[in-house]
GROMACS .gro file of C-alpha atoms in nm:
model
  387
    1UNK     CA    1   0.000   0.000   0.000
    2UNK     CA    2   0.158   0.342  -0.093
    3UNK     CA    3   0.260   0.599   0.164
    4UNK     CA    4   0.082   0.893   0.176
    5UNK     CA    5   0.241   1.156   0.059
    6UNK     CA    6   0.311   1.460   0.365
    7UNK     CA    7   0.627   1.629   0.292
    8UNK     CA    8   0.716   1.816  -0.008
    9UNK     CA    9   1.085   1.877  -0.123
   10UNK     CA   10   1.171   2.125  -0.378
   11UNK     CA   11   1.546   2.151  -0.502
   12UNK     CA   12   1.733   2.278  -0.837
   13UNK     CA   13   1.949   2.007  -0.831
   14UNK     CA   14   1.859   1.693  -0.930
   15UNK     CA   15   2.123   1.537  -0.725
   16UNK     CA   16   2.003   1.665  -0.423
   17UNK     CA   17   1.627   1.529  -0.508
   18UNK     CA   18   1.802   1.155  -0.561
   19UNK     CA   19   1.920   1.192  -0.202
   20UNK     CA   20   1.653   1.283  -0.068
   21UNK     CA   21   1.467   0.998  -0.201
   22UNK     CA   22   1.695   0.808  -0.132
   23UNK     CA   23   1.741   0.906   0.245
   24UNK     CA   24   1.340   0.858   0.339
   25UNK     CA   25   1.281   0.528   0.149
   26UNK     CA   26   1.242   0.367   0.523
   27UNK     CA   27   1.001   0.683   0.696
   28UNK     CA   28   0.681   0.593   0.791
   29UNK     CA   29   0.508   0.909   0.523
   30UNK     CA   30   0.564   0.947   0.184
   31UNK     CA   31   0.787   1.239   0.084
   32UNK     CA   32   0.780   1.401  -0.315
   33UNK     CA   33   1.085   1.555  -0.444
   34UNK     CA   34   1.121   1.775  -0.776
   35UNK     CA   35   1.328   2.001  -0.951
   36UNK     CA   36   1.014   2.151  -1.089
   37UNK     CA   37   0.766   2.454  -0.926
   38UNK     CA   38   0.487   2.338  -1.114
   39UNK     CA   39   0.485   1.980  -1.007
   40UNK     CA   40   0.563   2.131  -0.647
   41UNK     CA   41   0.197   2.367  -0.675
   42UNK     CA   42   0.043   1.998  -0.833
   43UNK     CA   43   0.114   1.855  -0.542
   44UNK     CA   44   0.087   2.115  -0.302
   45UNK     CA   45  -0.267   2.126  -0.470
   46UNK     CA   46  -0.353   1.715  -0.441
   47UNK     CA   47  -0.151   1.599  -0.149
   48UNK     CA   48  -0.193   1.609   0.254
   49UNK     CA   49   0.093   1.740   0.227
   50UNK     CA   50   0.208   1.848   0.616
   51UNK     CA   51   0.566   2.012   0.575
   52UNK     CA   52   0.767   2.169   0.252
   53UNK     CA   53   1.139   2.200   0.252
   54UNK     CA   54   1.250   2.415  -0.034
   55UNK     CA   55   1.613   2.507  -0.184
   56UNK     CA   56   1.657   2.902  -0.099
   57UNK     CA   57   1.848   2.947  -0.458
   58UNK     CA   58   1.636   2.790  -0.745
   59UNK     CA   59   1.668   2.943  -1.148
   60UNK     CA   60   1.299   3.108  -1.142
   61UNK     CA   61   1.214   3.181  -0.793
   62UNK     CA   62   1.418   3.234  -0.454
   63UNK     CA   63   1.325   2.991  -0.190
   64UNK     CA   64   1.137   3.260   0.030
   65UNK     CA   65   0.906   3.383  -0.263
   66UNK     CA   66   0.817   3.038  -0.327
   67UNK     CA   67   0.726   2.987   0.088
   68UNK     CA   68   0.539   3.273   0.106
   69UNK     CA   69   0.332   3.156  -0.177
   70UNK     CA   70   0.235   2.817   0.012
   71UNK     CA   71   0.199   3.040   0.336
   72UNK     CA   72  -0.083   3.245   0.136
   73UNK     CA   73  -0.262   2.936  -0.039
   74UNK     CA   74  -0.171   2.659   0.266
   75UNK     CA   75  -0.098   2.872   0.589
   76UNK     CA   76  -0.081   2.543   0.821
   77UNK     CA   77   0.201   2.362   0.661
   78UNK     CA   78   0.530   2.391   0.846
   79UNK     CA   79   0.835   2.576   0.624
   80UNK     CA   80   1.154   2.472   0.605
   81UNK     CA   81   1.450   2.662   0.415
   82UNK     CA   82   1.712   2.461   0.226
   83UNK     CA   83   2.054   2.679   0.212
   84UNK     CA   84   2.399   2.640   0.211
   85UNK     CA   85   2.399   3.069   0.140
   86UNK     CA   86   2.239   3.172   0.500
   87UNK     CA   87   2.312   3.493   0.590
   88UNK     CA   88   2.111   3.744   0.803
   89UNK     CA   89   1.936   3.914   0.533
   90UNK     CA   90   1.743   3.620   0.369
   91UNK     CA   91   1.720   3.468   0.732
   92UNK     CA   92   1.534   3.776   0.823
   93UNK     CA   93   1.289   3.799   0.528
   94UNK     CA   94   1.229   3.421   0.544
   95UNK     CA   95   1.111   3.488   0.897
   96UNK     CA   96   0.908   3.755   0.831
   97UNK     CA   97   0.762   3.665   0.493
   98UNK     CA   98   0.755   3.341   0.478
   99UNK     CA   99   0.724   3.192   0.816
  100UNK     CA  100   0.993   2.990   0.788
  101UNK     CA  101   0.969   2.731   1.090
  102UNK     CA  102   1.355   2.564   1.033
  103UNK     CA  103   1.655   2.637   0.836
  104UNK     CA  104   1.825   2.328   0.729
  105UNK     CA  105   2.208   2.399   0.563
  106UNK     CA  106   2.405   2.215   0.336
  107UNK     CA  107   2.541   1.980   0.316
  108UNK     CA  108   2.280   1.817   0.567
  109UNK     CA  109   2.319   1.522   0.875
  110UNK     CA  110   2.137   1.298   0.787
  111UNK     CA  111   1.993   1.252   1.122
  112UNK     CA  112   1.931   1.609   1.215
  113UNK     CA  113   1.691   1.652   0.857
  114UNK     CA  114   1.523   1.313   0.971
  115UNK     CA  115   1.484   1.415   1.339
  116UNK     CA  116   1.365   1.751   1.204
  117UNK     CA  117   1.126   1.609   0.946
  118UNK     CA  118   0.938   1.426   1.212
  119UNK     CA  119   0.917   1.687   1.426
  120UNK     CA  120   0.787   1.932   1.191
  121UNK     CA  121   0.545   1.653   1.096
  122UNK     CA  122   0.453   1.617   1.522
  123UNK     CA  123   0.384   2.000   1.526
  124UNK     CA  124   0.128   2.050   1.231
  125UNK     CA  125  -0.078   1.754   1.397
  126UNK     CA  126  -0.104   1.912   1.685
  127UNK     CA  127  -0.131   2.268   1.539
  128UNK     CA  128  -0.462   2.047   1.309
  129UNK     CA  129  -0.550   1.902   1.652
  130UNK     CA  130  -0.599   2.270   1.822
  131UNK     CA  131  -0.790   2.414   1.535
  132UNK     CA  132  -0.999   2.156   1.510
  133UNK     CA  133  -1.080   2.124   1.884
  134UNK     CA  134  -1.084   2.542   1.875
  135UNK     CA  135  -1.318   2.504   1.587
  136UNK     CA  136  -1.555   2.286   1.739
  137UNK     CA  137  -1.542   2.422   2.110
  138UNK     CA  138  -1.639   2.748   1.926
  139UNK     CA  139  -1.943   2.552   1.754
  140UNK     CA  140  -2.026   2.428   2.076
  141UNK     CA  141  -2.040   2.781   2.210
  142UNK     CA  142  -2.232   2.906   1.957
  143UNK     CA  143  -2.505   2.624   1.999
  144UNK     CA  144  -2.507   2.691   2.368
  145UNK     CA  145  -2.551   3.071   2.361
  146UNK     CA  146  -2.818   2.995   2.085
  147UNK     CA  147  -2.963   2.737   2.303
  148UNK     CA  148  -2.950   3.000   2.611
  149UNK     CA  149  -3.077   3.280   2.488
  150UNK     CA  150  -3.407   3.045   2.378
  151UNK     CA  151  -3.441   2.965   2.737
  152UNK     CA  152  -3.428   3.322   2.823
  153UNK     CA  153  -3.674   3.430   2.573
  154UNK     CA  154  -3.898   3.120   2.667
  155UNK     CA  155  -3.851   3.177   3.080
  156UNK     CA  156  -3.959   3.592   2.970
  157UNK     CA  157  -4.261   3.489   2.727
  158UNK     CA  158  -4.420   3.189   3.013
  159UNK     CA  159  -4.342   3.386   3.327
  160UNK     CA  160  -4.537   3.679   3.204
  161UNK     CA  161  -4.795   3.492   3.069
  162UNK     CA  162  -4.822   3.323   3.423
  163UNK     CA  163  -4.862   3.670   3.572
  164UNK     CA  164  -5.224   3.757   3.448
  165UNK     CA  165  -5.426   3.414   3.594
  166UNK     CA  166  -5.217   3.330   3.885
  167UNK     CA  167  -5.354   3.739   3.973
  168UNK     CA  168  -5.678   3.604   3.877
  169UNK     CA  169  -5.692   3.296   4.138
  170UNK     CA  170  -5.511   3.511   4.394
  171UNK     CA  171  -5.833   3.774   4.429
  172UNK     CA  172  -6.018   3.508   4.395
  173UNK     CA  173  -5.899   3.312   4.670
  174UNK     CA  174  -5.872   3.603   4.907
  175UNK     CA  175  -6.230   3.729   4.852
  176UNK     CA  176  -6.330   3.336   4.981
  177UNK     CA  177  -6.092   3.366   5.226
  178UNK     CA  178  -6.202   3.737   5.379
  179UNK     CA  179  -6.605   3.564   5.324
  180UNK     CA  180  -6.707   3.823   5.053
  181UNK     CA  181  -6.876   3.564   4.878
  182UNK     CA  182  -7.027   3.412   5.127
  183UNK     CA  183  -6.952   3.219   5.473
  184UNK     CA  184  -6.697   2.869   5.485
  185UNK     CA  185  -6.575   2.663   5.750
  186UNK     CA  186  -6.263   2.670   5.923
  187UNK     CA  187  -6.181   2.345   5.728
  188UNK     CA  188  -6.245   2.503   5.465
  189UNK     CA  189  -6.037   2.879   5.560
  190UNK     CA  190  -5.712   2.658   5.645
  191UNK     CA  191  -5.745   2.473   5.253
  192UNK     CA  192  -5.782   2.839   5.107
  193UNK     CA  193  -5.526   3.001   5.353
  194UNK     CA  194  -5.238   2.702   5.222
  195UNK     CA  195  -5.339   2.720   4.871
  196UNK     CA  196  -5.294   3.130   4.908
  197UNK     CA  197  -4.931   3.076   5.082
  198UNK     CA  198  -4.841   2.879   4.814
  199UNK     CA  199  -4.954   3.102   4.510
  200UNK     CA  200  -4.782   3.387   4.684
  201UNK     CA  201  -4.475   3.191   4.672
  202UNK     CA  202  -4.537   3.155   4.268
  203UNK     CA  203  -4.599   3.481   4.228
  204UNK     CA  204  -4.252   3.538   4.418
  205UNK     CA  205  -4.084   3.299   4.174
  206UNK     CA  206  -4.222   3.411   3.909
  207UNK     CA  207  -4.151   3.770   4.006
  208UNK     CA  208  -3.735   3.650   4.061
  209UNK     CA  209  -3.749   3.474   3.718
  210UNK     CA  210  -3.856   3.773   3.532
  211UNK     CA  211  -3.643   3.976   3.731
  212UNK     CA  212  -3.347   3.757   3.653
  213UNK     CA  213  -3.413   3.730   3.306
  214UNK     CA  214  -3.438   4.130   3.258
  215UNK     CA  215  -3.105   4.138   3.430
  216UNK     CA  216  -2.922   3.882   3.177
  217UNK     CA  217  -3.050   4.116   2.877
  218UNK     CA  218  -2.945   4.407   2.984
  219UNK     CA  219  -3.277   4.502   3.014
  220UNK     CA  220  -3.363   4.569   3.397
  221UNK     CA  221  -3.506   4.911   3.452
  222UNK     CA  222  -3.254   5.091   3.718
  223UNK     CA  223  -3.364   5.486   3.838
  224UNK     CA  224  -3.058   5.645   3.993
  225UNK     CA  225  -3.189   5.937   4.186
  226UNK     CA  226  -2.962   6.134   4.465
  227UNK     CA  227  -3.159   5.896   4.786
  228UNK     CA  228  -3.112   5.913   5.157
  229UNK     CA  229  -3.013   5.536   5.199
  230UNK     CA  230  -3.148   5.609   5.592
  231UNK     CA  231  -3.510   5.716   5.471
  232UNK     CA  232  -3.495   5.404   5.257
  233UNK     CA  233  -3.377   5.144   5.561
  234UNK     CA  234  -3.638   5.286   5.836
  235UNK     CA  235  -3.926   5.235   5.554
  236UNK     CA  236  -3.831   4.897   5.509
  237UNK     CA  237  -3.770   4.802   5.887
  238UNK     CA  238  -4.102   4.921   5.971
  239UNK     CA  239  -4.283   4.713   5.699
  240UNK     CA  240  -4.091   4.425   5.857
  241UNK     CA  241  -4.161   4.482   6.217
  242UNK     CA  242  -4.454   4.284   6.326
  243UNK     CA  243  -4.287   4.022   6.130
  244UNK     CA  244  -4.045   4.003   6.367
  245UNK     CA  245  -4.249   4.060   6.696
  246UNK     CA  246  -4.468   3.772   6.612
  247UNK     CA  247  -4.146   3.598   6.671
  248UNK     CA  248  -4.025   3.717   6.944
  249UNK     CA  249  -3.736   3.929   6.770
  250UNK     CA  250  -3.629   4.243   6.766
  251UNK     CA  251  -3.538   4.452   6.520
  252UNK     CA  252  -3.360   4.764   6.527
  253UNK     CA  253  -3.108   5.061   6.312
  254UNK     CA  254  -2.798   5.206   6.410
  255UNK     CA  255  -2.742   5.406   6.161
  256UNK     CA  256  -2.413   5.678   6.081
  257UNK     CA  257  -2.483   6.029   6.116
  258UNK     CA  258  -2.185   6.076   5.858
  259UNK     CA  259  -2.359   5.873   5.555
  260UNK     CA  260  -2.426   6.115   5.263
  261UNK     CA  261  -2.681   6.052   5.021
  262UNK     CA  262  -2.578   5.870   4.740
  263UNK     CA  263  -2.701   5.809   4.389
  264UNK     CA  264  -2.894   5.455   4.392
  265UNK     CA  265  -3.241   5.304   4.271
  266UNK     CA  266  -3.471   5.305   4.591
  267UNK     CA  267  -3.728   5.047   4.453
  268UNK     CA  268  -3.390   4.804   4.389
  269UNK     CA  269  -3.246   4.854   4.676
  270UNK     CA  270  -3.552   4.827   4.896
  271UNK     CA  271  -3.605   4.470   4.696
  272UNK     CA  272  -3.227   4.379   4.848
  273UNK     CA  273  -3.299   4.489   5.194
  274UNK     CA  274  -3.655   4.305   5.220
  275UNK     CA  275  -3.438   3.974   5.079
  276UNK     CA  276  -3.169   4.008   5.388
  277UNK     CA  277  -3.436   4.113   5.612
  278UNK     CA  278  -3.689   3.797   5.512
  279UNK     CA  279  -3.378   3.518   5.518
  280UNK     CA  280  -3.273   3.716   5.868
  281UNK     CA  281  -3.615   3.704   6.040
  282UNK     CA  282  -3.661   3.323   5.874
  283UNK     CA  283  -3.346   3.178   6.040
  284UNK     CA  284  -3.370   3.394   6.385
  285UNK     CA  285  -3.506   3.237   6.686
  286UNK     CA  286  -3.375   3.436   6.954
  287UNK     CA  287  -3.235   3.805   6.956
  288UNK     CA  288  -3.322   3.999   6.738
  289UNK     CA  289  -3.198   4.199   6.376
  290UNK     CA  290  -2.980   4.510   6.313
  291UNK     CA  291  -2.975   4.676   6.014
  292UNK     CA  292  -2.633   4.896   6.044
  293UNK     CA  293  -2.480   5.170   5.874
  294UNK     CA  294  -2.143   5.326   5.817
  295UNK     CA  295  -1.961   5.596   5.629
  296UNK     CA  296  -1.655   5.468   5.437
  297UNK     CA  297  -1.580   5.843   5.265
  298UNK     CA  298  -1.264   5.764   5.202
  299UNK     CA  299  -1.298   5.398   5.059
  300UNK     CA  300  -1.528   5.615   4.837
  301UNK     CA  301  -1.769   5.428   4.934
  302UNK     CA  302  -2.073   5.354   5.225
  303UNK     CA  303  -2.166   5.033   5.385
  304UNK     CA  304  -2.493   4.870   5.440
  305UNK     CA  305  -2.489   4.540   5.679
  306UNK     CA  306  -2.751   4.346   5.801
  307UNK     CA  307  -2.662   4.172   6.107
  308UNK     CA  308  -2.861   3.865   6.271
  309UNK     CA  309  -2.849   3.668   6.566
  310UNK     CA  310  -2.958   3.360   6.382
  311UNK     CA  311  -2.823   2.988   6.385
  312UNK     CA  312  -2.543   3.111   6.106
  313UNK     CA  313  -2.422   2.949   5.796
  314UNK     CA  314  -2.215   2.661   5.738
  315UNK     CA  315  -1.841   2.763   5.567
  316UNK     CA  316  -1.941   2.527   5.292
  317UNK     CA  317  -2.248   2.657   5.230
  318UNK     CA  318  -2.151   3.029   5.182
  319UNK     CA  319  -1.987   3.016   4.851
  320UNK     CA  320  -2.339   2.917   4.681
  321UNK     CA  321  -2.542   3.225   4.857
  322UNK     CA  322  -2.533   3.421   4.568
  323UNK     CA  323  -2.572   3.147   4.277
  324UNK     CA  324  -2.877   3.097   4.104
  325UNK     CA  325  -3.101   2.835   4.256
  326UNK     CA  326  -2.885   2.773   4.523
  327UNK     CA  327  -3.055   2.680   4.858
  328UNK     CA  328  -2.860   2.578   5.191
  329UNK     CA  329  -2.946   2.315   5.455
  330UNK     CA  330  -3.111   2.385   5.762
  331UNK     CA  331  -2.842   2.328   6.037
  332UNK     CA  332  -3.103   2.289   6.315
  333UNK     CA  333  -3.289   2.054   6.129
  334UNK     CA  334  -3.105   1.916   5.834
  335UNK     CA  335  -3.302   2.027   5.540
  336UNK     CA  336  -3.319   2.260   5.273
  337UNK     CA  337  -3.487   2.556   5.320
  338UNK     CA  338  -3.806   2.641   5.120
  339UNK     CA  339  -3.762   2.956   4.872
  340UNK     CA  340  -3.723   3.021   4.483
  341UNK     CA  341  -3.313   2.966   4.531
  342UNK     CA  342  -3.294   3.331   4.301
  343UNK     CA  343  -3.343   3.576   4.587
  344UNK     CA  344  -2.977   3.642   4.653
  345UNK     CA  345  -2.836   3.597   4.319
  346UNK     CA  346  -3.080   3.928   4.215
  347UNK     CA  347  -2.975   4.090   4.468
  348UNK     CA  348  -2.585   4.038   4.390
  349UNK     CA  349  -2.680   4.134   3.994
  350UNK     CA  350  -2.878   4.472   4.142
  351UNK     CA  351  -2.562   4.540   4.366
  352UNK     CA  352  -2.340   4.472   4.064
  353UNK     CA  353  -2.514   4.748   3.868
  354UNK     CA  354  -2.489   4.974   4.115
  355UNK     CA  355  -2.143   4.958   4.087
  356UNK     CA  356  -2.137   4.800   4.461
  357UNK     CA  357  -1.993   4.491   4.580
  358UNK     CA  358  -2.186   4.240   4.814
  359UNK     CA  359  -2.044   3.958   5.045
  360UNK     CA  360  -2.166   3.747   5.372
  361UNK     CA  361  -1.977   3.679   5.636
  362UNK     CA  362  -2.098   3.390   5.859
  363UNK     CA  363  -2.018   3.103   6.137
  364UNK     CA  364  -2.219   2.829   6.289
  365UNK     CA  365  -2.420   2.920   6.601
  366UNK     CA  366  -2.286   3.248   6.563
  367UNK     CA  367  -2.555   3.460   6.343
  368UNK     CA  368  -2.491   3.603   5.991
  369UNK     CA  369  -2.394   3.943   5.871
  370UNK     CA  370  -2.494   4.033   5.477
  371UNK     CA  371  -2.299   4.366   5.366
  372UNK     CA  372  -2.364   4.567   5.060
  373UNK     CA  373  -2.176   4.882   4.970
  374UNK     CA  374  -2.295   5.188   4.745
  375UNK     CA  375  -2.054   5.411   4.587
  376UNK     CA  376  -2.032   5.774   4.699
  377UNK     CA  377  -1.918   5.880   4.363
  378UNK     CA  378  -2.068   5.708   4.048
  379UNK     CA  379  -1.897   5.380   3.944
  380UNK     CA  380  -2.254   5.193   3.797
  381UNK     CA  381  -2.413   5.199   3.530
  382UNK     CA  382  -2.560   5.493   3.347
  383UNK     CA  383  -2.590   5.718   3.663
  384UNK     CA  384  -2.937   5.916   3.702
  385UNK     CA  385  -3.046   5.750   3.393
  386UNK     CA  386  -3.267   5.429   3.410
  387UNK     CA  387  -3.174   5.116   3.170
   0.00000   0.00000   0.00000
């Protein structure tokens, strides 16, 4: 069976090409040798052909013209010059013009052109290998941000069509509940008052998908108005108070008379205070909640912390807080804990845009601080504008 033919060598002198042949009977490839350019482009043109050696003087063409001409038509095969008139000139242009990967002078050893031969052959596999494996990780890509962006679109389209009759069966269930209808049973109350629990937790999913999915766009409507962040954090505690008395908590400021107003959304950042106020109040037994504040002026910068009392977080666990659909175990009683999973990734994303940073810091048995910071001088996006 004949070797195929993968190296190419082009010489003036046709003693040179009866070496040649000669020398690589035994190689594992085929090799073609000629005196003659046009049977060099023929096969050039017809044969895998992985590496050319060519003489630097030939009668028509110098050695370099002649490699820069299979760099333009074949830029992956590996160029080798055949001299025995190297100087730094030609050396140069070769380089530069025609890529030349070896030099190879005459007269040769015969185990330095074989050793190179089969090395040049070893490198324009793997240079083959890369592009192809480039090639198709870049298909891949392609297919996945195609595939990603479908999910996006179909998450956006479903979650607001969800919107309109879970609304629907919400009134609806509340007017049975509050007896505007007509009287029920307590049997009947309790049925209503779990299937209401649980279509406010849709609504909250479906509120954190769409909120999510806005945010991946680009397309998540952010007002940056000059805010007191105070104004914004007593509002907030005092929706959440009762909360907390029901369970025995408290739930308290202590706030920095330094902190300046700073450019931020309100509506955002009241969405990432209710999130660390609703996990803080969930995993609180005993003690209470502080919402804290402090001027970092010359960090350019002010910080936000939430600070609980609660049974803390595991040092495993804290690294997923702020994925999507990431939920941690219960330490007190082993489980996960119910919720969408999307609540603290928003709030990370809504941080982000503010040009903020956001981080938890956490032990077992020992409570859990959330921080958020807000920059004194604009670093989001699009300051005062909304996007």
């Amino acid at each position: 069976m004949p070797k195929e033919i993968q190296v190419l060598f082009i010489d003036d002198e046709e003693s040179i090409i009866d070496g040649i042949q000669r020398l690589f009977m035994r190689e594992p490839y085929g090799i073609f040798a000629t005196t003659s350019l046009d049977k060099a482009r023929e096969a050039l043109a017809h044969e895998k052909i992985k590496v050319v050696v060519s003489d630097y003087r030939m009668p028509t063409i110098s050695g370099v013209e002649f490699l820069k001409e299979v760099k333009k038509d074949h830029p992956n095969i590996i160029k080798i010059l055949f001299t025995g008139y190297t100087d730094f000139s030609s050396a140069e242009a070769a380089i530069n013009e025609g890529e030349v990967y070896r030099f190879i002078s005459k007269p040769w050893k015969t185990t330095e052109l074989l050793s190179t031969i089969r090395q040049c052959i070893e490198h324009y596999d793997l240079i083959l290998e890369t592009k192809t494996s480039r090639d198709q990780l870049e298909l891949s890509n392609t297919k996945l941000k195609s595939m990603y962006d479908t999910q996006k679109e179909f998450t956006s389209i479903v979650s607001h069509e969800l919107r309109t009759p879970l609304a629907s069966i919400k009134v609806a269930i509340d007017l049975i509940i509050q007896e505007t209808v007509g009287p029920i049973n307590s049997g009947q109350k309790d049925i209503l008052t779990r299937a209401k629990e649980e279509t406010d937790r849709l609504k909250r999913l479906i509120d954190d998908i769409l909120d999510l999915t806005k945010i991946e766009v680009g397309k998540l409507r952010v007002n940056f108005l000059m805010n007191d962040v105070h104004r914004v954090i007593t509002q907030v505690v005092d929706a959440q108070r009762n909360v907390a008395k029901k369970k025995g908590l408290y739930l308290k400021t202590d706030f920095d008379p330094k902190v300046p107003q700073v450019l931020f959304d309100s509506d955002r950042i009241i969405q990432v205070l209710n999130n660390f106020l609703n996990n803080a109040i969930h995993f609180t037994t005993h003690g209470g909640i502080t919402v804290k504040t402090l001027d970092k002026s010359l960090e350019n910068h002010i910080l936000i912390s939430v600070i609980d009392t609660g049974k803390g977080i595991a040092e495993k666990d804290l690294p997923k807080l702020f994925q999507k659909f990431q939920q941690i175990e219960s330490a007190q009683e082993n489980k996960k804990e119910e919720g969408t999973g999307l609540g603290l990734a928003i709030c990370k994303e809504i941080i982000a845009l503010h040009g903020g940073k956001i981080w938890v810091e956490s032990k077992l048995g020992e409570g859990t601080r959330f921080n958020f910071t807000l920059p004194i001088q604009g670093q989001g996006v699009a300051y005062g504008q909304s996007k």
